[in-house]
Short mmCIF file of C-alpha atoms and ligand atoms in Angstrom, two decimals:
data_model
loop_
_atom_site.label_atom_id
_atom_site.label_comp_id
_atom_site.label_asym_id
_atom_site.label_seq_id
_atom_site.Cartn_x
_atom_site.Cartn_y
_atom_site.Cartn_z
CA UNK A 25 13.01 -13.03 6.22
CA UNK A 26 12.26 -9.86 8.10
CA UNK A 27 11.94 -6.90 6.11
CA UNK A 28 11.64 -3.50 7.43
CA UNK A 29 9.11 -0.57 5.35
CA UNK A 30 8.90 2.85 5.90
CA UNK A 31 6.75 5.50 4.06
CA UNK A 32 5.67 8.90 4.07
CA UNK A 33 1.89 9.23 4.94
CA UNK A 34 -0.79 11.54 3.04
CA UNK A 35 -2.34 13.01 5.95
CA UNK A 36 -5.26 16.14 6.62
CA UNK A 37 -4.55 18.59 9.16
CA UNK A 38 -7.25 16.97 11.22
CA UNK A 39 -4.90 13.75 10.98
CA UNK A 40 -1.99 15.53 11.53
CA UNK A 41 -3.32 17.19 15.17
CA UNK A 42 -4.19 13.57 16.33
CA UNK A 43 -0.59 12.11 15.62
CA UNK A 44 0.95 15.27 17.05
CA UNK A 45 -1.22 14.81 20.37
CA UNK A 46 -0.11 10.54 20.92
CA UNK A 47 3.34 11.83 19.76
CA UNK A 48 3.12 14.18 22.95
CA UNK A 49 1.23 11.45 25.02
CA UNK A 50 4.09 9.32 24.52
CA UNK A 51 6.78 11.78 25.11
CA UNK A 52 4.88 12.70 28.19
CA UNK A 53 4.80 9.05 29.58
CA UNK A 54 8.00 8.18 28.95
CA UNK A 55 9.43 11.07 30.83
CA UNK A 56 7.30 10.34 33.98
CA UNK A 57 8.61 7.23 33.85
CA UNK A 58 12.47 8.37 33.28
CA UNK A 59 11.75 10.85 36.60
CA UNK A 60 9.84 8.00 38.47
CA UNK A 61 12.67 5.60 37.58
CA UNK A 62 15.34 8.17 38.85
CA UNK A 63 13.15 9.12 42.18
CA UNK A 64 12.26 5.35 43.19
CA UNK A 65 15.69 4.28 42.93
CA UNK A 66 17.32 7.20 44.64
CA UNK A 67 14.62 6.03 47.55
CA UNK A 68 16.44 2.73 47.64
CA UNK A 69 13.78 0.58 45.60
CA UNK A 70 14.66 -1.38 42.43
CA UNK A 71 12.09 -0.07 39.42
CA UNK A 72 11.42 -1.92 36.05
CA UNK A 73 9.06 -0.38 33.61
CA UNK A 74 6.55 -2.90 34.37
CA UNK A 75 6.37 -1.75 38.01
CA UNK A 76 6.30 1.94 37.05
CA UNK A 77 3.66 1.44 34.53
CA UNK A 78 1.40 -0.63 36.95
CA UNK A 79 1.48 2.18 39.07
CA UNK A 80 0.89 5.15 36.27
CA UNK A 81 -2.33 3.01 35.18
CA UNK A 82 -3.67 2.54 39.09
CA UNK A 83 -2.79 6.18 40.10
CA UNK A 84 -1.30 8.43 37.67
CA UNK A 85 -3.85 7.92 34.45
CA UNK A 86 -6.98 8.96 36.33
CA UNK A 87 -5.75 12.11 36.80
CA UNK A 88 -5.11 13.37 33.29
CA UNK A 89 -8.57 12.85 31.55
CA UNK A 90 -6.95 13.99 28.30
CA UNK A 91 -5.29 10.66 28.03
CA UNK A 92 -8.12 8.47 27.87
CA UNK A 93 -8.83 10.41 24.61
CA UNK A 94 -6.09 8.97 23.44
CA UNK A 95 -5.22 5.61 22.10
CA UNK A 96 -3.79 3.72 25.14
CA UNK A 97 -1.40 1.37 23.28
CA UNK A 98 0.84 4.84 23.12
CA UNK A 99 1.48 4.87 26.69
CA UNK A 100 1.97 0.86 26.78
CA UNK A 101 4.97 1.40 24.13
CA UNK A 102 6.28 4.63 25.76
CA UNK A 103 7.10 2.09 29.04
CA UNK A 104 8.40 -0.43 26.31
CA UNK A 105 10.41 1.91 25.03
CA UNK A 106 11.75 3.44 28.62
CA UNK A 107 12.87 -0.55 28.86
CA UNK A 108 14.44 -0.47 26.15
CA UNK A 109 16.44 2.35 26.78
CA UNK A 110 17.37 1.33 30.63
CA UNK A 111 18.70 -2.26 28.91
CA UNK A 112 20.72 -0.46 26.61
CA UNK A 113 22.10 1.24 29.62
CA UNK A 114 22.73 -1.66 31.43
CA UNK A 115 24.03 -3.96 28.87
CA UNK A 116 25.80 -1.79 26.33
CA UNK A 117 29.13 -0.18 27.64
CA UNK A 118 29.06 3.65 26.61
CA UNK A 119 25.52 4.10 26.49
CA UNK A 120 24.34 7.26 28.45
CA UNK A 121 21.98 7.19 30.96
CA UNK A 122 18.52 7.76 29.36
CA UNK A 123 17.36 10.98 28.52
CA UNK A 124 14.39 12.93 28.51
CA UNK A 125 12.76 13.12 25.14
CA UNK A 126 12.09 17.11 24.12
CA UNK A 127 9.34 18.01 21.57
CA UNK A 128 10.05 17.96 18.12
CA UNK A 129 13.22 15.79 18.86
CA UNK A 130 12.10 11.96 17.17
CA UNK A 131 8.69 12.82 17.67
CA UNK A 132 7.36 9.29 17.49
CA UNK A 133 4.47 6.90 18.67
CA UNK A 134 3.76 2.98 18.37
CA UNK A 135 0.29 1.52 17.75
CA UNK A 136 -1.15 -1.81 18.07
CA UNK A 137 -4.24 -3.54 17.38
CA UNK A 138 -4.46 -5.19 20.91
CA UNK A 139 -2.97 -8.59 19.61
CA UNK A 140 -4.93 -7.99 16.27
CA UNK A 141 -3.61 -8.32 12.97
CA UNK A 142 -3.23 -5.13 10.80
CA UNK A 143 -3.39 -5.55 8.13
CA UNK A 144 -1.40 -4.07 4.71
CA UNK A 145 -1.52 -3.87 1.19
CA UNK A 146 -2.73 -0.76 -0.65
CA UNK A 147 -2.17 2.66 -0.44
CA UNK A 148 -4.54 2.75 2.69
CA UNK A 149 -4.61 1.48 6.71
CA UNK A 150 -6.60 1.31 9.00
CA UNK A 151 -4.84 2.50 12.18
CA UNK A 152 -6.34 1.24 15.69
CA UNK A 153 -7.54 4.23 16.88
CA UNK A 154 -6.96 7.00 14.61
CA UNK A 155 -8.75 6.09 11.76
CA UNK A 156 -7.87 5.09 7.92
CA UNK A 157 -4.83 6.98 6.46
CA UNK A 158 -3.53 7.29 2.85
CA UNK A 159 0.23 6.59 1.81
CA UNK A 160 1.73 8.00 -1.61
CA UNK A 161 3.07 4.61 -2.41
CA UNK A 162 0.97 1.32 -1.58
CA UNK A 163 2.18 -1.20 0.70
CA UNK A 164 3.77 -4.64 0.54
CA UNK A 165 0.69 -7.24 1.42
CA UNK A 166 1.15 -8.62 4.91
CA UNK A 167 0.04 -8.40 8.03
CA UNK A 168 1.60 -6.78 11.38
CA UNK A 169 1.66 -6.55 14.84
CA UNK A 170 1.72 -3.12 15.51
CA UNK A 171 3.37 0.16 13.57
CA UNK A 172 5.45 3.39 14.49
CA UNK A 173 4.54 6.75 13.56
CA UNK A 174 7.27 9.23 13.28
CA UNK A 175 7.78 13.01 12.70
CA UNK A 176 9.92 14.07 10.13
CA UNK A 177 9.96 17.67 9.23
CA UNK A 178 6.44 18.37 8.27
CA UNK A 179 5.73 15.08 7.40
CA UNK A 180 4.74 11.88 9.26
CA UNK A 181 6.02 8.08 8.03
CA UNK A 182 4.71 5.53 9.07
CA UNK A 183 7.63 1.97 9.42
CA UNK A 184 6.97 -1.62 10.42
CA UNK A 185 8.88 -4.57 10.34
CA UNK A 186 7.18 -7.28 8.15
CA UNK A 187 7.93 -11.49 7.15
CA UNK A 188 8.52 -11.64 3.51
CA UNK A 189 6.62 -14.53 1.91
CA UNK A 190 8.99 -16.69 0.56
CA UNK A 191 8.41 -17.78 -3.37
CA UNK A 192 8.32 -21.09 -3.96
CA UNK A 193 10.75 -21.47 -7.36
CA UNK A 194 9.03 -24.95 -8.18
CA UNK A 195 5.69 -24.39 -8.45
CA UNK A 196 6.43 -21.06 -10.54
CA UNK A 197 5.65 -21.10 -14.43
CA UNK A 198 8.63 -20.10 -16.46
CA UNK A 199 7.42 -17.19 -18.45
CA UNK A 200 4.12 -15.45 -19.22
CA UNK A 201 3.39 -12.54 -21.97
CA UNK A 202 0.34 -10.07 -20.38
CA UNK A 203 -1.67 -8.38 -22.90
CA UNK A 204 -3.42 -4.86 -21.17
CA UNK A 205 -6.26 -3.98 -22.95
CA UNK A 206 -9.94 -2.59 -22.34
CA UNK A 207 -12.30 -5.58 -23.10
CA UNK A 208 -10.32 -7.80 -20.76
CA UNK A 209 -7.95 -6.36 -18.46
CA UNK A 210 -5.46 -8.61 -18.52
CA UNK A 211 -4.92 -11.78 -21.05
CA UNK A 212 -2.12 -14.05 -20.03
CA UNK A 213 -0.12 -15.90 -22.72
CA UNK A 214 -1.76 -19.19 -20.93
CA UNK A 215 -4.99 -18.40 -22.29
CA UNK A 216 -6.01 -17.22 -18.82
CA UNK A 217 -8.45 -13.93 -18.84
CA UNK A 218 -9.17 -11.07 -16.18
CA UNK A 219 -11.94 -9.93 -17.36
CA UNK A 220 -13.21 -6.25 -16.30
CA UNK A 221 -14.69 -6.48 -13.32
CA UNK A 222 -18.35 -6.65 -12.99
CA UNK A 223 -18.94 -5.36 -9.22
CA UNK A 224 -16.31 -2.86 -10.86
CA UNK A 225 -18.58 -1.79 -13.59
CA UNK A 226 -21.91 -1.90 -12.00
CA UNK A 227 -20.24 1.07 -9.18
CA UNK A 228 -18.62 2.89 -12.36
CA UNK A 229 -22.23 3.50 -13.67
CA UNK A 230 -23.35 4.01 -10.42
CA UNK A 231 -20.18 7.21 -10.25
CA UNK A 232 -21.39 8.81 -13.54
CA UNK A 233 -25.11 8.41 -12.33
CA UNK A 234 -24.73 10.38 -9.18
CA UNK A 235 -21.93 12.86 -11.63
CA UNK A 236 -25.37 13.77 -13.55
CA UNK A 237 -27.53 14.64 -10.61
CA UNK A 238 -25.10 16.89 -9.35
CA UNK A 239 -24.65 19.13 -12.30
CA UNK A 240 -28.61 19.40 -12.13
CA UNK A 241 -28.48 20.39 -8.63
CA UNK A 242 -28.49 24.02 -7.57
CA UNK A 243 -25.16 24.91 -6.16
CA UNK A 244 -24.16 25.75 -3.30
CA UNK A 245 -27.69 23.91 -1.94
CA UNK A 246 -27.69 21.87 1.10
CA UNK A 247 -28.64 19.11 -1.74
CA UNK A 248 -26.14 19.40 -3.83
CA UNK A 249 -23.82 19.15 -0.45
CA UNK A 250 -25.52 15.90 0.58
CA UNK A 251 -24.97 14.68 -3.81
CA UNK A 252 -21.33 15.80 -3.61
CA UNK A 253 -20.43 13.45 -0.28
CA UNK A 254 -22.06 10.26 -2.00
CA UNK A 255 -20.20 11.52 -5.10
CA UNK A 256 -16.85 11.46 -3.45
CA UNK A 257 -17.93 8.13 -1.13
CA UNK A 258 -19.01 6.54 -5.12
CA UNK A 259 -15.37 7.84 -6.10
CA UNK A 260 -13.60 6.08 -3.00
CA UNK A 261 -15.52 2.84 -3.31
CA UNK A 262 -14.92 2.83 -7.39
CA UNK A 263 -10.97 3.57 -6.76
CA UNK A 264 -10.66 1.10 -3.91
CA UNK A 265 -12.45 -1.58 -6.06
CA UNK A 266 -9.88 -1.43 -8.65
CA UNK A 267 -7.59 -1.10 -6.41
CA UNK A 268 -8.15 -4.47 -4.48
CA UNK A 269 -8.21 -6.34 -8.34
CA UNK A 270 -5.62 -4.98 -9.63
CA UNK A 271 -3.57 -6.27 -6.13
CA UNK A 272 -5.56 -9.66 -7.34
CA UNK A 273 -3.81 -9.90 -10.51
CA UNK A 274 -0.53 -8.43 -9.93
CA UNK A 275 0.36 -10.90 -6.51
CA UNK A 276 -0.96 -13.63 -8.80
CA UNK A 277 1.35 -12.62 -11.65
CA UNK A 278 4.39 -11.80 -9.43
CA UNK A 279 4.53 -15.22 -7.44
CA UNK A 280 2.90 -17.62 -10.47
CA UNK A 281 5.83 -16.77 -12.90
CA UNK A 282 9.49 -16.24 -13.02
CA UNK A 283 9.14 -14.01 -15.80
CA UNK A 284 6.38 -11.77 -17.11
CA UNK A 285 6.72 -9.93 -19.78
CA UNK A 286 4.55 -6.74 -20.83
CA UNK A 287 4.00 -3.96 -23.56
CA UNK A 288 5.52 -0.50 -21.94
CA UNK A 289 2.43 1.78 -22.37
CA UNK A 290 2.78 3.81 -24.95
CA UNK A 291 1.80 7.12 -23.10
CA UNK A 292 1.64 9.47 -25.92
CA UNK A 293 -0.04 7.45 -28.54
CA UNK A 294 -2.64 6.66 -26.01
CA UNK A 295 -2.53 10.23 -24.46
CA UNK A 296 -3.47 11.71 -28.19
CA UNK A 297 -6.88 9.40 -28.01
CA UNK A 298 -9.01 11.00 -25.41
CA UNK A 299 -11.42 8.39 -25.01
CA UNK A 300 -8.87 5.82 -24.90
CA UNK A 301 -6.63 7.79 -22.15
CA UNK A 302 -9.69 7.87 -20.14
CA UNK A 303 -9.97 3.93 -20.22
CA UNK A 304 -6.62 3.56 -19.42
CA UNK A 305 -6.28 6.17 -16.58
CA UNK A 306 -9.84 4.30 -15.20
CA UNK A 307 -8.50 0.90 -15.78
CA UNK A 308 -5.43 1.80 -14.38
CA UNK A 309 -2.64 0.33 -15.88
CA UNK A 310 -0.12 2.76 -14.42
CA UNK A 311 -1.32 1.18 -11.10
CA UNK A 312 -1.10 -2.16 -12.04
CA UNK A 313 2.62 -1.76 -13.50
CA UNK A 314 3.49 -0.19 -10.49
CA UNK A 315 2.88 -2.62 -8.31
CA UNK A 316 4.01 -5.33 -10.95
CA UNK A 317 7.29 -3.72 -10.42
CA UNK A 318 7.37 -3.90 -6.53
CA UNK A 319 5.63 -7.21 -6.24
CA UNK A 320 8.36 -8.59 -9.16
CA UNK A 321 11.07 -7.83 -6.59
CA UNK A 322 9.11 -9.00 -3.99
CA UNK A 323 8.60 -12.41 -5.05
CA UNK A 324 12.23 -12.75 -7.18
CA UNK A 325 10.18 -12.34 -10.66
CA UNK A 326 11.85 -10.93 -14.10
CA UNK A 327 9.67 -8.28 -15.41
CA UNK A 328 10.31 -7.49 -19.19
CA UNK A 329 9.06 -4.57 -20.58
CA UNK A 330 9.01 -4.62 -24.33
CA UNK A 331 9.66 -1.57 -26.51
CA UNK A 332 6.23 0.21 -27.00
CA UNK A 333 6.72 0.71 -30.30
CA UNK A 334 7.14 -3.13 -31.01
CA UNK A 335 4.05 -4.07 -32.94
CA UNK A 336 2.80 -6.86 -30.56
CA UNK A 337 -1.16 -6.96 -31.86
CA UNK A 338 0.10 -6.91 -35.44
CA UNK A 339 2.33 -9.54 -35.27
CA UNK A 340 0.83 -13.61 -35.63
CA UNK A 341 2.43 -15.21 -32.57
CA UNK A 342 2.63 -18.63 -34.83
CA UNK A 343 4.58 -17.52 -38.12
CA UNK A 344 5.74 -14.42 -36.87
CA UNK A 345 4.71 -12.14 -39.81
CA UNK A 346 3.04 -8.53 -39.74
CA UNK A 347 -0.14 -7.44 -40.51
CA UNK A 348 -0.03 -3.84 -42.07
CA UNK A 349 -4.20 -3.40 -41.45
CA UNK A 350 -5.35 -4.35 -38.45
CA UNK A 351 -8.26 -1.96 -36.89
CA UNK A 352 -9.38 -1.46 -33.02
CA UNK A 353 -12.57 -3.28 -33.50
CA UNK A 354 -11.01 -6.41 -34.81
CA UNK A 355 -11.29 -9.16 -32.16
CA UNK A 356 -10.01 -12.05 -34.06
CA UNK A 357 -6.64 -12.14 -35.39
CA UNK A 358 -6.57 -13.79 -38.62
CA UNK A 359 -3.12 -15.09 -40.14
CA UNK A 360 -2.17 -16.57 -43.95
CA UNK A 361 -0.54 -19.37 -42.15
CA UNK A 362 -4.31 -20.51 -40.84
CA UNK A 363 -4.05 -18.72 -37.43
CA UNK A 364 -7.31 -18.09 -36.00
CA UNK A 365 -7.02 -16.55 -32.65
CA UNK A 366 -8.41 -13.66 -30.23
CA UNK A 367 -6.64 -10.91 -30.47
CA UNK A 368 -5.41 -9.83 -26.85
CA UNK A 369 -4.34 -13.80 -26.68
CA UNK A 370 -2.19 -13.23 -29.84
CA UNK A 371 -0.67 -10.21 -28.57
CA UNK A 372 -0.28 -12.14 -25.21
CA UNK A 373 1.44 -14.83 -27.41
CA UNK A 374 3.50 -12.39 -28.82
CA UNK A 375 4.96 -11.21 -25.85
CA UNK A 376 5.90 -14.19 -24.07
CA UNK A 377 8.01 -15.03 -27.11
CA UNK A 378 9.68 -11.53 -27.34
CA UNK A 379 11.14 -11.96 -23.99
CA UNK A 380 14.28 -11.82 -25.25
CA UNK A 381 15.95 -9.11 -27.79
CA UNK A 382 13.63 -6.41 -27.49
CA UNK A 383 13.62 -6.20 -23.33
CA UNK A 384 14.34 -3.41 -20.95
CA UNK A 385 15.30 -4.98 -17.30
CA UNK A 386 12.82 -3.44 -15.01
CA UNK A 387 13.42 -5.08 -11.58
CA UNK A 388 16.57 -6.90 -10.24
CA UNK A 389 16.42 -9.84 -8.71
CA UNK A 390 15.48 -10.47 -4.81
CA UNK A 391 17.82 -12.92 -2.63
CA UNK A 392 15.13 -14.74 -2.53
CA UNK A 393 14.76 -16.46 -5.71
CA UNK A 394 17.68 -16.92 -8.01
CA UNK A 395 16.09 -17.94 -10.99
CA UNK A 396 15.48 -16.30 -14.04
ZN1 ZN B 421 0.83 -16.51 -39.07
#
């Protein structure tokens, strides 16, 4: 199944100049070609964009040095596009003759990677040519031919067409409970464990390290200049890190089970702790129920969210009865009934047998997957 994507792009001003300028390169190309198409076949010759463009590489690029500045896939899709247009001409009755294109009007480009994959997945891309860019929302995982850049307002969004992976309804497990905490990321009701991650870790400490030299630094000193850009290239590598593992667990999650259920984050109670807000903001866990949510619908998963206030750590996922006093530092969750179990895998436990009664629907279902 072809899906098409489309989302606004976080972009500098620097960024912003270079899309403007293959927006323009484009725009520029295509029009030659309109007038060359018009002025060859007023002269009694029969053009096709692939004629035209052979003869703007040989004898029309050289002239402009500005262009080879730019990324010459632009000028490849402007005479793809000028084909396009003439076709539509042709073929469909009450189609104009093709115009020129004026500036500011669709301002638009297409990029490729030469016959290269690109490839997608978080909230950055590396664009052929121009360099990595940030999105506001992170993107489906796949991989693409080539992308199209387009002006809107202000802004610039970026919009590919992409091949949904198909979900595979056998293999999936029927229903998993995901405990989030801050010893192990994730527990799954399975008894599987994401632990923190190590690599993860090792760069945190590596972040508050370079934080310290800083402050000692003098400001304003061509030191503390060179401390602050491996402080923010520490930040980047930290954040993309987590990034990539939470992506890890959430596309495992989303196409291993039909239905996952998990504790809504209880944002004041955790808000009120300060050192526990911090873990959860450097964990994460907005991010990784975010793109539970998209990857869910992706893949045709049911994502439950239980009630925060449903007491899933105090509860004994055997007998089903309540402990009243049950601290942080507790790792083993004790029952009367014998129950000896770690904690997270309990509350884990807990969850996956909740599903039902105390749920809030999160995602509908895709067409791809029926099941529930
Ligand atoms: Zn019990």
């Amino acid at each position: 199944m072809l899906l098409g994507f489309r989302t606004k792009l976080k972009l500098n001003n620097q960024q912003k100049t270079i899309m403007a300028r293959h927006a323009g390169y484009s725009r520029w190309v295509f029009n030659w070609g309109l007038k060359a198409w018009s002025i060859t076949y007023q002269a009694g010759l029969k053009p096709t964009a692939n004629k035209l463009k052979k003869f703007y590489t040989n004898y029309v690029k050289p002239d402009y040095p500005w262009q080879s500045q730019l990324s010459s896939r632009v000028y490849q899709y402007a005479f793809v596009d000028l084909d396009k247009a003439f076709q539509r001409f042709f073929k469909i009755k009450g189609t104009g003759y093709p115009k020129f294109k004026k500036k500011g009007i669709n301002d638009s480009f297409t990029l490729d990677n030469c016959g290269k994959w690109i490839e997608l997945g978080s909230a950055r891309i590396k664009l052929p040519f121009i360099g990595t860019v940030s999105t506001y929302e992170a993107l489906p995982h796949c991989q693409v031919k080539k992308v199209t850049l387009t002006r809107v307002g202000k802004d610039w969004v970026i919009s590919f067409a992409y091949e949904q992976e198909r979900p595979i309804p056998e293999k999936k497990m029927a229903r998993v409970g995901v405990d989030l905490g801050i010893i192990s990321l994730a527990t799954l009701s399975n008894g599987e464990v994401f632990p923190n991650l190590k690599p993860y870790r090792k760069a945190s400490l590596k972040l508050s390290r370079l934080q310290r030299n800083l402050s000692r630094k003098v400001q304003g000193s061509k030191n503390s200049q060179k401390q602050r850009i491996k402080l923010a290239s520490q930040h980047e590598k930290v954040a993309n890190l987590r990034r990539d593992y939470l992506h890890k667990i959430t596309s495992y999650l989303a196409k291993k089970f039909s239905n996952i259920v998990i504790e809504d984050l209880n944002v004041k109670g955790m808000l009120a702790n300060r050192k526990l807000a911090k873990a959860i903001s450097e964990l994460g866990l907005y991010e990784f129920r975010r793109q539970l949510e998209y990857k869910c619908k992706l893949y045709g998963s049911k994502l439950t969210i239980v009630d925060r206030w449903f007491p899933s750590s105090k509860t004994c996922s055997s007998c089903g009865s309540i402990k009243t006093d049950l601290s942080l530092s507790e790792r083993i969750y004790r029952c009367e009934c014998g129950l000896e179990i770690d904690r997270d895998l309990n509350a884990a436990k807990v969850l996956a047998n909740q599903a039902v009664g105390y749920t809030v629907l999160a995602c509908g279902q895709s067409a791809a997957d029926g099941s529930g």
